[in-house]
GROMACS .gro file of C-alpha atoms in nm:
model
   50
    1MET     CA    1  -1.507  -2.859   0.713
    2SER     CA    2  -1.690  -3.047   0.985
    3ASP     CA    3  -2.020  -2.921   1.123
    4ASP     CA    4  -1.966  -3.084   1.463
    5PHE     CA    5  -1.946  -2.743   1.630
    6LYS     CA    6  -2.299  -2.665   1.511
    7ARG     CA    7  -2.429  -2.981   1.677
    8VAL     CA    8  -2.252  -2.898   2.005
    9GLU     CA    9  -2.352  -2.530   2.002
   10SER     CA   10  -2.716  -2.620   1.931
   11HIS     CA   11  -2.749  -2.658   2.310
   12ALA     CA   12  -2.662  -2.419   2.589
   13CYS     CA   13  -2.368  -2.524   2.806
   14PRO     CA   14  -2.493  -2.703   3.120
   15MET     CA   15  -2.189  -2.598   3.325
   16SER     CA   16  -2.294  -2.337   3.582
   17THR     CA   17  -1.953  -2.168   3.557
   18CYS     CA   18  -1.990  -2.127   3.179
   19ALA     CA   19  -2.360  -2.096   3.094
   20ALA     CA   20  -2.283  -2.018   2.728
   21PRO     CA   21  -2.611  -1.971   2.542
   22THR     CA   22  -2.716  -2.170   2.237
   23GLY     CA   23  -2.506  -2.074   1.935
   24SER     CA   24  -2.207  -1.951   2.137
   25PRO     CA   25  -1.879  -2.122   2.226
   26CYS     CA   26  -1.799  -2.215   2.586
   27ARG     CA   27  -1.638  -1.946   2.802
   28THR     CA   28  -1.374  -1.943   3.072
   29GLY     CA   29  -1.443  -1.811   3.421
   30LYS     CA   30  -1.314  -1.472   3.305
   31GLY     CA   31  -1.552  -1.461   3.008
   32LYS     CA   32  -1.300  -1.541   2.734
   33VAL     CA   33  -1.370  -1.805   2.468
   34ALA     CA   34  -1.253  -2.144   2.597
   35ILE     CA   35  -1.007  -2.342   2.383
   36GLN     CA   36  -1.237  -2.643   2.396
   37TYR     CA   37  -1.599  -2.724   2.479
   38HIS     CA   38  -1.683  -2.844   2.828
   39THR     CA   39  -1.727  -3.222   2.831
   40ALA     CA   40  -2.084  -3.194   2.957
   41ARG     CA   41  -2.185  -2.975   2.664
   42TYR     CA   42  -2.016  -3.199   2.411
   43ALA     CA   43  -2.204  -3.498   2.551
   44VAL     CA   44  -2.538  -3.314   2.531
   45GLY     CA   45  -2.468  -3.196   2.177
   46THR     CA   46  -2.374  -3.537   2.041
   47VAL     CA   47  -2.648  -3.753   2.191
   48THR     CA   48  -2.886  -3.877   1.926
   49SER     CA   49  -3.233  -4.024   1.955
   50CYS     CA   50  -3.288  -4.395   1.907
   0.00000   0.00000   0.00000
């Protein structure tokens, strides 16, 4: 099983409509778990240092 979700969830979601905290999946506007991460959060979670 891939640990990619851990890398993405190691950062809070930067989307103001989501604002999922570190360690939690992204949420819809109604507070339900989203079927996929917001693109902005995925990008933050997968950036690595040079």
